[in-house]
């Protein structure tokens, strides 16, 4: 795998698709492989080491040259700059609400960067906030200003060890929470669009195993339907991870789409793209 460059992104004509690039940093070219397929959501696991945020699935896989900033934040800032050539992103002004998103086919789509914190949240979140300061000041990030959410080209969502109370403590926040789906689909309004973005859960944990061919029982289908409708009622987007592989996987994807899930959690981006194009699930 190698670090990509902005020129690796063939922006022209790429349709954004409802695909989440799971463990994106393990791809041949992190970030750009997913963007060139049209994924609207990308996952990066971060570890705080030596004052910086390193990228990797396990601690023994970390490399000091592979950081959140080098693999994701700097390239995304550059792409947003290229998409907005008439805007000076270093002029010290906040361009919130006026920047085009990274997809030329639909500039209103905000790319989700799902940051999975692997180290202690109390130590890691302040460093993450510091690294996001310039993007926030430029207006690149979706943020909640204490009254309303202002959308930007990039939306940062914290998961893993991310502490919910720490996020919501800030009145002006540029990091949203990945809420637990089973708690987000109730009448409680604890997790809502002002503090959270996704409502996620392991498919097997929440729904159980399907048949070998991907068939769900009536009870399982009802549970999926109830969870998705409940999260949507609180303004959250639904993501199931740990969905079954093939051959059951495609049928499960079909059932999830039928019930209104918002993104497919995908390891195989080509399969996700082919499925979504077949289902016309593009923006």
PDB file of C-alpha atoms in Angstrom:
ATOM      1  CA  UNK A   1       0.000   0.000   0.000  1.00  0.00           C
ATOM      2  CA  UNK A   2       1.119   3.554  -0.637  1.00  0.00           C
ATOM      3  CA  UNK A   3       0.166   7.096   0.210  1.00  0.00           C
ATOM      4  CA  UNK A   4      -1.811   8.726  -2.581  1.00  0.00           C
ATOM      5  CA  UNK A   5      -1.698  12.184  -4.068  1.00  0.00           C
ATOM      6  CA  UNK A   6      -4.548  14.501  -5.110  1.00  0.00           C
ATOM      7  CA  UNK A   7      -3.798  13.779  -8.768  1.00  0.00           C
ATOM      8  CA  UNK A   8      -4.658  10.126  -8.059  1.00  0.00           C
ATOM      9  CA  UNK A   9      -8.303  11.179  -7.747  1.00  0.00           C
ATOM     10  CA  UNK A  10     -10.032  11.072 -11.119  1.00  0.00           C
ATOM     11  CA  UNK A  11     -12.855  13.371 -10.076  1.00  0.00           C
ATOM     12  CA  UNK A  12     -14.576  13.916 -13.409  1.00  0.00           C
ATOM     13  CA  UNK A  13     -17.811  11.998 -13.790  1.00  0.00           C
ATOM     14  CA  UNK A  14     -17.541   9.905 -10.620  1.00  0.00           C
ATOM     15  CA  UNK A  15     -20.975   9.374  -9.122  1.00  0.00           C
ATOM     16  CA  UNK A  16     -21.045   9.318  -5.308  1.00  0.00           C
ATOM     17  CA  UNK A  17     -22.481   6.035  -4.022  1.00  0.00           C
ATOM     18  CA  UNK A  18     -23.767   4.999  -0.598  1.00  0.00           C
ATOM     19  CA  UNK A  19     -20.690   2.971   0.235  1.00  0.00           C
ATOM     20  CA  UNK A  20     -18.555   3.006   3.397  1.00  0.00           C
ATOM     21  CA  UNK A  21     -14.932   1.989   2.813  1.00  0.00           C
ATOM     22  CA  UNK A  22     -14.255  -0.277   5.813  1.00  0.00           C
ATOM     23  CA  UNK A  23     -10.627  -0.269   7.040  1.00  0.00           C
ATOM     24  CA  UNK A  24      -9.807   2.081   4.172  1.00  0.00           C
ATOM     25  CA  UNK A  25      -6.168   2.493   5.217  1.00  0.00           C
ATOM     26  CA  UNK A  26      -5.475  -1.152   4.253  1.00  0.00           C
ATOM     27  CA  UNK A  27      -6.234  -0.503   0.576  1.00  0.00           C
ATOM     28  CA  UNK A  28      -3.542  -0.268  -2.091  1.00  0.00           C
ATOM     29  CA  UNK A  29      -3.964   3.512  -2.174  1.00  0.00           C
ATOM     30  CA  UNK A  30      -5.833   4.675   0.953  1.00  0.00           C
ATOM     31  CA  UNK A  31      -8.505   7.332   0.409  1.00  0.00           C
ATOM     32  CA  UNK A  32      -8.120   7.483  -3.377  1.00  0.00           C
ATOM     33  CA  UNK A  33      -9.222   3.902  -4.122  1.00  0.00           C
ATOM     34  CA  UNK A  34     -12.473   4.683  -2.301  1.00  0.00           C
ATOM     35  CA  UNK A  35     -12.946   8.109  -3.898  1.00  0.00           C
ATOM     36  CA  UNK A  36     -12.426   6.728  -7.386  1.00  0.00           C
ATOM     37  CA  UNK A  37     -15.253   4.260  -6.771  1.00  0.00           C
ATOM     38  CA  UNK A  38     -17.440   7.049  -5.378  1.00  0.00           C
ATOM     39  CA  UNK A  39     -17.612   6.030  -1.707  1.00  0.00           C
ATOM     40  CA  UNK A  40     -19.166   8.750   0.439  1.00  0.00           C
ATOM     41  CA  UNK A  41     -17.775   7.368   3.710  1.00  0.00           C
ATOM     42  CA  UNK A  42     -14.236   6.301   4.655  1.00  0.00           C
ATOM     43  CA  UNK A  43     -12.897   4.700   7.828  1.00  0.00           C
ATOM     44  CA  UNK A  44      -9.552   5.427   9.488  1.00  0.00           C
ATOM     45  CA  UNK A  45      -8.331   3.837  12.733  1.00  0.00           C
ATOM     46  CA  UNK A  46      -6.149   6.214  14.756  1.00  0.00           C
ATOM     47  CA  UNK A  47      -3.652   5.628  17.559  1.00  0.00           C
ATOM     48  CA  UNK A  48      -2.048   8.363  19.637  1.00  0.00           C
ATOM     49  CA  UNK A  49       1.701   7.791  19.716  1.00  0.00           C
ATOM     50  CA  UNK A  50       4.442  10.334  20.334  1.00  0.00           C
ATOM     51  CA  UNK A  51       1.975  13.204  20.139  1.00  0.00           C
ATOM     52  CA  UNK A  52       0.751  12.293  16.648  1.00  0.00           C
ATOM     53  CA  UNK A  53      -2.159  10.261  15.270  1.00  0.00           C
ATOM     54  CA  UNK A  54      -0.935   7.158  13.468  1.00  0.00           C
ATOM     55  CA  UNK A  55      -3.075   5.036  11.163  1.00  0.00           C
ATOM     56  CA  UNK A  56      -3.395   1.247  11.416  1.00  0.00           C
ATOM     57  CA  UNK A  57      -5.635  -1.618  12.425  1.00  0.00           C
ATOM     58  CA  UNK A  58      -3.347  -2.952  15.169  1.00  0.00           C
ATOM     59  CA  UNK A  59      -0.646  -1.308  17.240  1.00  0.00           C
ATOM     60  CA  UNK A  60       2.119  -3.472  15.773  1.00  0.00           C
ATOM     61  CA  UNK A  61       1.170  -2.359  12.244  1.00  0.00           C
ATOM     62  CA  UNK A  62       1.816   1.338  12.902  1.00  0.00           C
ATOM     63  CA  UNK A  63       4.345   3.355  10.899  1.00  0.00           C
ATOM     64  CA  UNK A  64       5.242   6.934  11.822  1.00  0.00           C
ATOM     65  CA  UNK A  65       5.017   7.958   8.163  1.00  0.00           C
ATOM     66  CA  UNK A  66       1.374   6.867   7.979  1.00  0.00           C
ATOM     67  CA  UNK A  67      -0.554   9.502   9.901  1.00  0.00           C
ATOM     68  CA  UNK A  68      -4.109  10.825   9.843  1.00  0.00           C
ATOM     69  CA  UNK A  69      -2.750  14.088   8.518  1.00  0.00           C
ATOM     70  CA  UNK A  70      -0.632  12.616   5.703  1.00  0.00           C
ATOM     71  CA  UNK A  71      -3.106   9.966   4.508  1.00  0.00           C
ATOM     72  CA  UNK A  72      -6.382  11.859   4.934  1.00  0.00           C
ATOM     73  CA  UNK A  73      -6.482  15.436   6.241  1.00  0.00           C
ATOM     74  CA  UNK A  74      -3.873  17.012   3.952  1.00  0.00           C
ATOM     75  CA  UNK A  75      -5.038  15.251   0.758  1.00  0.00           C
ATOM     76  CA  UNK A  76      -8.696  16.062   1.477  1.00  0.00           C
ATOM     77  CA  UNK A  77      -7.848  19.706   2.104  1.00  0.00           C
ATOM     78  CA  UNK A  78      -6.021  19.788  -1.225  1.00  0.00           C
ATOM     79  CA  UNK A  79      -8.949  18.195  -3.079  1.00  0.00           C
ATOM     80  CA  UNK A  80     -11.413  20.667  -1.552  1.00  0.00           C
ATOM     81  CA  UNK A  81      -9.106  23.482  -2.624  1.00  0.00           C
ATOM     82  CA  UNK A  82      -9.018  22.156  -6.184  1.00  0.00           C
ATOM     83  CA  UNK A  83     -12.827  21.954  -6.212  1.00  0.00           C
ATOM     84  CA  UNK A  84     -13.075  25.581  -5.087  1.00  0.00           C
ATOM     85  CA  UNK A  85     -10.458  27.425  -7.167  1.00  0.00           C
ATOM     86  CA  UNK A  86     -12.105  30.809  -6.625  1.00  0.00           C
ATOM     87  CA  UNK A  87     -11.797  30.505  -2.836  1.00  0.00           C
ATOM     88  CA  UNK A  88      -8.589  31.285  -0.965  1.00  0.00           C
ATOM     89  CA  UNK A  89      -8.604  28.726   1.830  1.00  0.00           C
ATOM     90  CA  UNK A  90      -5.664  30.387   3.557  1.00  0.00           C
ATOM     91  CA  UNK A  91      -7.144  33.884   3.652  1.00  0.00           C
ATOM     92  CA  UNK A  92      -8.125  33.451   7.302  1.00  0.00           C
ATOM     93  CA  UNK A  93     -11.853  33.565   6.534  1.00  0.00           C
ATOM     94  CA  UNK A  94     -14.483  31.005   7.466  1.00  0.00           C
ATOM     95  CA  UNK A  95     -16.072  29.805   4.226  1.00  0.00           C
ATOM     96  CA  UNK A  96     -18.663  27.619   5.951  1.00  0.00           C
ATOM     97  CA  UNK A  97     -21.682  26.798   3.831  1.00  0.00           C
ATOM     98  CA  UNK A  98     -20.166  28.100   0.600  1.00  0.00           C
ATOM     99  CA  UNK A  99     -17.715  25.369  -0.418  1.00  0.00           C
ATOM    100  CA  UNK A 100     -18.385  22.713  -3.035  1.00  0.00           C
ATOM    101  CA  UNK A 101     -17.980  19.088  -2.000  1.00  0.00           C
ATOM    102  CA  UNK A 102     -15.382  16.813  -3.531  1.00  0.00           C
ATOM    103  CA  UNK A 103     -17.663  15.044  -6.033  1.00  0.00           C
ATOM    104  CA  UNK A 104     -18.176  17.052  -9.233  1.00  0.00           C
ATOM    105  CA  UNK A 105     -21.227  14.930 -10.104  1.00  0.00           C
ATOM    106  CA  UNK A 106     -22.933  16.136  -6.913  1.00  0.00           C
ATOM    107  CA  UNK A 107     -21.154  18.909  -5.045  1.00  0.00           C
ATOM    108  CA  UNK A 108     -23.679  18.881  -2.179  1.00  0.00           C
ATOM    109  CA  UNK A 109     -22.513  15.474  -0.912  1.00  0.00           C
ATOM    110  CA  UNK A 110     -20.331  15.639   2.192  1.00  0.00           C
ATOM    111  CA  UNK A 111     -17.645  12.956   2.501  1.00  0.00           C
ATOM    112  CA  UNK A 112     -17.748  11.232   5.895  1.00  0.00           C
ATOM    113  CA  UNK A 113     -14.417  10.521   7.579  1.00  0.00           C
ATOM    114  CA  UNK A 114     -15.192   7.947  10.262  1.00  0.00           C
ATOM    115  CA  UNK A 115     -12.349   8.142  12.771  1.00  0.00           C
ATOM    116  CA  UNK A 116     -12.068   5.030  14.937  1.00  0.00           C
ATOM    117  CA  UNK A 117     -10.147   6.018  18.075  1.00  0.00           C
ATOM    118  CA  UNK A 118      -8.113   3.069  19.336  1.00  0.00           C
ATOM    119  CA  UNK A 119      -6.294   4.754  22.216  1.00  0.00           C
ATOM    120  CA  UNK A 120      -7.699   6.535  25.260  1.00  0.00           C
ATOM    121  CA  UNK A 121     -10.314   9.086  24.242  1.00  0.00           C
ATOM    122  CA  UNK A 122      -9.339  11.633  26.901  1.00  0.00           C
ATOM    123  CA  UNK A 123      -5.806  11.802  25.481  1.00  0.00           C
ATOM    124  CA  UNK A 124      -6.623  11.308  21.793  1.00  0.00           C
ATOM    125  CA  UNK A 125      -9.603  13.634  21.213  1.00  0.00           C
ATOM    126  CA  UNK A 126      -7.688  16.857  22.050  1.00  0.00           C
ATOM    127  CA  UNK A 127      -4.993  15.941  19.512  1.00  0.00           C
ATOM    128  CA  UNK A 128      -7.653  15.113  16.912  1.00  0.00           C
ATOM    129  CA  UNK A 129      -9.347  18.464  17.566  1.00  0.00           C
ATOM    130  CA  UNK A 130      -6.039  20.291  17.173  1.00  0.00           C
ATOM    131  CA  UNK A 131      -5.418  18.617  13.809  1.00  0.00           C
ATOM    132  CA  UNK A 132      -8.895  19.622  12.633  1.00  0.00           C
ATOM    133  CA  UNK A 133      -8.634  23.295  13.679  1.00  0.00           C
ATOM    134  CA  UNK A 134      -7.447  24.631  10.328  1.00  0.00           C
ATOM    135  CA  UNK A 135     -10.102  22.699   8.391  1.00  0.00           C
ATOM    136  CA  UNK A 136     -12.768  24.001  10.756  1.00  0.00           C
ATOM    137  CA  UNK A 137     -11.586  27.609  10.422  1.00  0.00           C
ATOM    138  CA  UNK A 138     -11.599  27.318   6.634  1.00  0.00           C
ATOM    139  CA  UNK A 139     -15.172  26.024   6.605  1.00  0.00           C
ATOM    140  CA  UNK A 140     -14.271  22.597   5.238  1.00  0.00           C
ATOM    141  CA  UNK A 141     -15.867  20.663   8.089  1.00  0.00           C
ATOM    142  CA  UNK A 142     -19.515  20.122   8.872  1.00  0.00           C
ATOM    143  CA  UNK A 143     -20.088  21.596  12.332  1.00  0.00           C
ATOM    144  CA  UNK A 144     -22.751  22.387  14.905  1.00  0.00           C
ATOM    145  CA  UNK A 145     -22.542  26.033  15.997  1.00  0.00           C
ATOM    146  CA  UNK A 146     -24.663  25.669  19.126  1.00  0.00           C
ATOM    147  CA  UNK A 147     -27.891  26.295  17.262  1.00  0.00           C
ATOM    148  CA  UNK A 148     -27.758  24.515  13.921  1.00  0.00           C
ATOM    149  CA  UNK A 149     -25.629  22.184  11.818  1.00  0.00           C
ATOM    150  CA  UNK A 150     -23.751  23.838   8.949  1.00  0.00           C
ATOM    151  CA  UNK A 151     -22.700  21.351   6.299  1.00  0.00           C
ATOM    152  CA  UNK A 152     -19.241  21.287   4.768  1.00  0.00           C
ATOM    153  CA  UNK A 153     -17.401  19.150   2.200  1.00  0.00           C
ATOM    154  CA  UNK A 154     -16.095  16.843   4.966  1.00  0.00           C
ATOM    155  CA  UNK A 155     -17.983  15.436   7.971  1.00  0.00           C
ATOM    156  CA  UNK A 156     -15.868  13.916  10.756  1.00  0.00           C
ATOM    157  CA  UNK A 157     -17.498  11.207  12.881  1.00  0.00           C
ATOM    158  CA  UNK A 158     -15.886   9.649  15.946  1.00  0.00           C
ATOM    159  CA  UNK A 159     -16.289   5.964  16.780  1.00  0.00           C
ATOM    160  CA  UNK A 160     -14.421   3.274  18.728  1.00  0.00           C
ATOM    161  CA  UNK A 161     -13.216   4.770  22.027  1.00  0.00           C
ATOM    162  CA  UNK A 162     -14.647   8.211  21.203  1.00  0.00           C
ATOM    163  CA  UNK A 163     -16.310   9.593  24.327  1.00  0.00           C
ATOM    164  CA  UNK A 164     -19.824  10.908  23.696  1.00  0.00           C
ATOM    165  CA  UNK A 165     -19.915  13.259  26.692  1.00  0.00           C
ATOM    166  CA  UNK A 166     -16.638  14.900  25.674  1.00  0.00           C
ATOM    167  CA  UNK A 167     -17.960  15.573  22.171  1.00  0.00           C
ATOM    168  CA  UNK A 168     -21.264  17.033  23.333  1.00  0.00           C
ATOM    169  CA  UNK A 169     -19.554  19.225  25.932  1.00  0.00           C
ATOM    170  CA  UNK A 170     -18.424  21.559  23.151  1.00  0.00           C
ATOM    171  CA  UNK A 171     -21.078  23.977  21.920  1.00  0.00           C
ATOM    172  CA  UNK A 172     -19.261  24.515  18.622  1.00  0.00           C
ATOM    173  CA  UNK A 173     -18.375  20.987  17.533  1.00  0.00           C
ATOM    174  CA  UNK A 174     -16.813  19.638  14.351  1.00  0.00           C
ATOM    175  CA  UNK A 175     -16.731  15.991  15.445  1.00  0.00           C
ATOM    176  CA  UNK A 176     -19.989  14.070  15.512  1.00  0.00           C
ATOM    177  CA  UNK A 177     -20.663  10.761  17.246  1.00  0.00           C
ATOM    178  CA  UNK A 178     -21.206   7.281  15.853  1.00  0.00           C
ATOM    179  CA  UNK A 179     -24.140   6.371  18.075  1.00  0.00           C
ATOM    180  CA  UNK A 180     -25.075   2.815  19.106  1.00  0.00           C
ATOM    181  CA  UNK A 181     -27.941   1.828  16.806  1.00  0.00           C
ATOM    182  CA  UNK A 182     -29.837  -0.239  19.350  1.00  0.00           C
ATOM    183  CA  UNK A 183     -29.993   2.777  21.684  1.00  0.00           C
ATOM    184  CA  UNK A 184     -30.645   5.272  18.873  1.00  0.00           C
ATOM    185  CA  UNK A 185     -33.777   3.589  17.592  1.00  0.00           C
ATOM    186  CA  UNK A 186     -35.775   4.152  20.773  1.00  0.00           C
ATOM    187  CA  UNK A 187     -37.939   7.104  21.791  1.00  0.00           C
ATOM    188  CA  UNK A 188     -34.959   8.591  23.625  1.00  0.00           C
ATOM    189  CA  UNK A 189     -33.550  11.708  21.965  1.00  0.00           C
ATOM    190  CA  UNK A 190     -30.107  11.382  23.572  1.00  0.00           C
ATOM    191  CA  UNK A 191     -28.470  10.701  20.210  1.00  0.00           C
ATOM    192  CA  UNK A 192     -29.720  13.157  17.587  1.00  0.00           C
ATOM    193  CA  UNK A 193     -28.569  15.012  14.455  1.00  0.00           C
ATOM    194  CA  UNK A 194     -27.027  17.821  16.543  1.00  0.00           C
ATOM    195  CA  UNK A 195     -24.508  15.524  18.242  1.00  0.00           C
ATOM    196  CA  UNK A 196     -24.380  12.342  16.149  1.00  0.00           C
ATOM    197  CA  UNK A 197     -24.244  11.366  12.487  1.00  0.00           C
ATOM    198  CA  UNK A 198     -24.306   7.587  12.205  1.00  0.00           C
ATOM    199  CA  UNK A 199     -26.161   5.016  14.263  1.00  0.00           C
ATOM    200  CA  UNK A 200     -24.163   1.804  13.848  1.00  0.00           C
ATOM    201  CA  UNK A 201     -24.040  -1.745  15.121  1.00  0.00           C
ATOM    202  CA  UNK A 202     -22.645  -5.173  14.278  1.00  0.00           C
ATOM    203  CA  UNK A 203     -25.197  -6.890  12.051  1.00  0.00           C
ATOM    204  CA  UNK A 204     -24.663 -10.273  13.679  1.00  0.00           C
ATOM    205  CA  UNK A 205     -24.876  -8.837  17.197  1.00  0.00           C
ATOM    206  CA  UNK A 206     -28.058  -6.877  16.555  1.00  0.00           C
ATOM    207  CA  UNK A 207     -29.882  -9.067  14.037  1.00  0.00           C
ATOM    208  CA  UNK A 208     -28.298 -12.504  14.306  1.00  0.00           C
ATOM    209  CA  UNK A 209     -27.073 -14.861  11.618  1.00  0.00           C
ATOM    210  CA  UNK A 210     -29.039 -15.297   8.394  1.00  0.00           C
ATOM    211  CA  UNK A 211     -29.399 -18.583   6.548  1.00  0.00           C
ATOM    212  CA  UNK A 212     -26.450 -19.707   4.414  1.00  0.00           C
ATOM    213  CA  UNK A 213     -28.109 -18.081   1.396  1.00  0.00           C
ATOM    214  CA  UNK A 214     -28.807 -14.824   3.226  1.00  0.00           C
ATOM    215  CA  UNK A 215     -32.469 -15.264   4.102  1.00  0.00           C
ATOM    216  CA  UNK A 216     -33.744 -13.478   7.203  1.00  0.00           C
ATOM    217  CA  UNK A 217     -36.651 -14.562   9.363  1.00  0.00           C
ATOM    218  CA  UNK A 218     -39.737 -12.377   9.670  1.00  0.00           C
ATOM    219  CA  UNK A 219     -38.605 -11.490  13.182  1.00  0.00           C
ATOM    220  CA  UNK A 220     -35.155 -10.420  11.945  1.00  0.00           C
ATOM    221  CA  UNK A 221     -36.659  -8.317   9.150  1.00  0.00           C
ATOM    222  CA  UNK A 222     -38.933  -6.585  11.644  1.00  0.00           C
ATOM    223  CA  UNK A 223     -35.951  -5.837  13.874  1.00  0.00           C
ATOM    224  CA  UNK A 224     -34.035  -4.287  10.950  1.00  0.00           C
ATOM    225  CA  UNK A 225     -37.065  -2.228   9.962  1.00  0.00           C
ATOM    226  CA  UNK A 226     -37.669  -0.995  13.516  1.00  0.00           C
ATOM    227  CA  UNK A 227     -34.013  -0.083  14.082  1.00  0.00           C
ATOM    228  CA  UNK A 228     -33.707   1.870  10.834  1.00  0.00           C
ATOM    229  CA  UNK A 229     -36.993   3.703  11.268  1.00  0.00           C
ATOM    230  CA  UNK A 230     -36.160   4.546  14.878  1.00  0.00           C
ATOM    231  CA  UNK A 231     -32.728   5.970  14.044  1.00  0.00           C
ATOM    232  CA  UNK A 232     -34.140   7.929  11.113  1.00  0.00           C
ATOM    233  CA  UNK A 233     -36.754   9.453  13.396  1.00  0.00           C
ATOM    234  CA  UNK A 234     -33.852  10.922  15.411  1.00  0.00           C
ATOM    235  CA  UNK A 235     -32.199  12.271  12.258  1.00  0.00           C
ATOM    236  CA  UNK A 236     -29.400   9.676  12.140  1.00  0.00           C
ATOM    237  CA  UNK A 237     -28.005   7.650   9.250  1.00  0.00           C
ATOM    238  CA  UNK A 238     -27.834   3.877   9.722  1.00  0.00           C
ATOM    239  CA  UNK A 239     -24.792   1.669   9.129  1.00  0.00           C
ATOM    240  CA  UNK A 240     -24.484  -2.059   9.862  1.00  0.00           C
ATOM    241  CA  UNK A 241     -20.982  -3.455  10.068  1.00  0.00           C
ATOM    242  CA  UNK A 242     -19.882  -7.097  10.181  1.00  0.00           C
ATOM    243  CA  UNK A 243     -22.432  -8.030   7.514  1.00  0.00           C
ATOM    244  CA  UNK A 244     -22.115 -11.566   6.077  1.00  0.00           C
ATOM    245  CA  UNK A 245     -19.814 -12.306   3.167  1.00  0.00           C
ATOM    246  CA  UNK A 246     -20.785 -13.891  -0.120  1.00  0.00           C
ATOM    247  CA  UNK A 247     -22.992 -15.604  -1.188  1.00  0.00           C
ATOM    248  CA  UNK A 248     -25.311 -14.431   1.606  1.00  0.00           C
ATOM    249  CA  UNK A 249     -23.944 -10.891   1.584  1.00  0.00           C
ATOM    250  CA  UNK A 250     -25.648  -9.625  -1.567  1.00  0.00           C
ATOM    251  CA  UNK A 251     -29.068 -10.771  -0.393  1.00  0.00           C
ATOM    252  CA  UNK A 252     -28.473  -9.122   2.991  1.00  0.00           C
ATOM    253  CA  UNK A 253     -27.472  -5.872   1.262  1.00  0.00           C
ATOM    254  CA  UNK A 254     -30.669  -6.064  -0.760  1.00  0.00           C
ATOM    255  CA  UNK A 255     -32.781  -6.505   2.354  1.00  0.00           C
ATOM    256  CA  UNK A 256     -31.024  -3.647   4.148  1.00  0.00           C
ATOM    257  CA  UNK A 257     -31.576  -1.327   1.182  1.00  0.00           C
ATOM    258  CA  UNK A 258     -35.203  -2.303   0.980  1.00  0.00           C
ATOM    259  CA  UNK A 259     -35.636  -1.218   4.597  1.00  0.00           C
ATOM    260  CA  UNK A 260     -33.751   2.073   4.099  1.00  0.00           C
ATOM    261  CA  UNK A 261     -30.189   1.619   5.411  1.00  0.00           C
ATOM    262  CA  UNK A 262     -28.030   4.619   4.472  1.00  0.00           C
ATOM    263  CA  UNK A 263     -24.617   3.143   3.606  1.00  0.00           C
ATOM    264  CA  UNK A 264     -23.216  -0.280   2.804  1.00  0.00           C
ATOM    265  CA  UNK A 265     -20.242  -1.259   4.949  1.00  0.00           C
ATOM    266  CA  UNK A 266     -17.904  -2.684   2.295  1.00  0.00           C
ATOM    267  CA  UNK A 267     -14.527  -4.391   2.129  1.00  0.00           C
ATOM    268  CA  UNK A 268     -14.882  -5.156  -1.583  1.00  0.00           C
ATOM    269  CA  UNK A 269     -15.551  -1.761  -3.155  1.00  0.00           C
ATOM    270  CA  UNK A 270     -16.177  -3.143  -6.645  1.00  0.00           C
ATOM    271  CA  UNK A 271     -18.929  -5.441  -5.364  1.00  0.00           C
ATOM    272  CA  UNK A 272     -20.503  -2.531  -3.524  1.00  0.00           C
ATOM    273  CA  UNK A 273     -20.350  -0.294  -6.596  1.00  0.00           C
ATOM    274  CA  UNK A 274     -21.796  -2.991  -8.864  1.00  0.00           C
ATOM    275  CA  UNK A 275     -24.615  -3.672  -6.409  1.00  0.00           C
ATOM    276  CA  UNK A 276     -25.471  -0.013  -5.894  1.00  0.00           C
ATOM    277  CA  UNK A 277     -25.432   0.758  -9.601  1.00  0.00           C
ATOM    278  CA  UNK A 278     -27.721  -2.211 -10.218  1.00  0.00           C
ATOM    279  CA  UNK A 279     -30.048  -0.965  -7.517  1.00  0.00           C
ATOM    280  CA  UNK A 280     -29.713   2.632  -8.762  1.00  0.00           C
ATOM    281  CA  UNK A 281     -28.618   3.665  -5.286  1.00  0.00           C
ATOM    282  CA  UNK A 282     -26.606   6.655  -6.403  1.00  0.00           C
ATOM    283  CA  UNK A 283     -27.106  10.332  -5.633  1.00  0.00           C
TER     284      UNK A 283
END
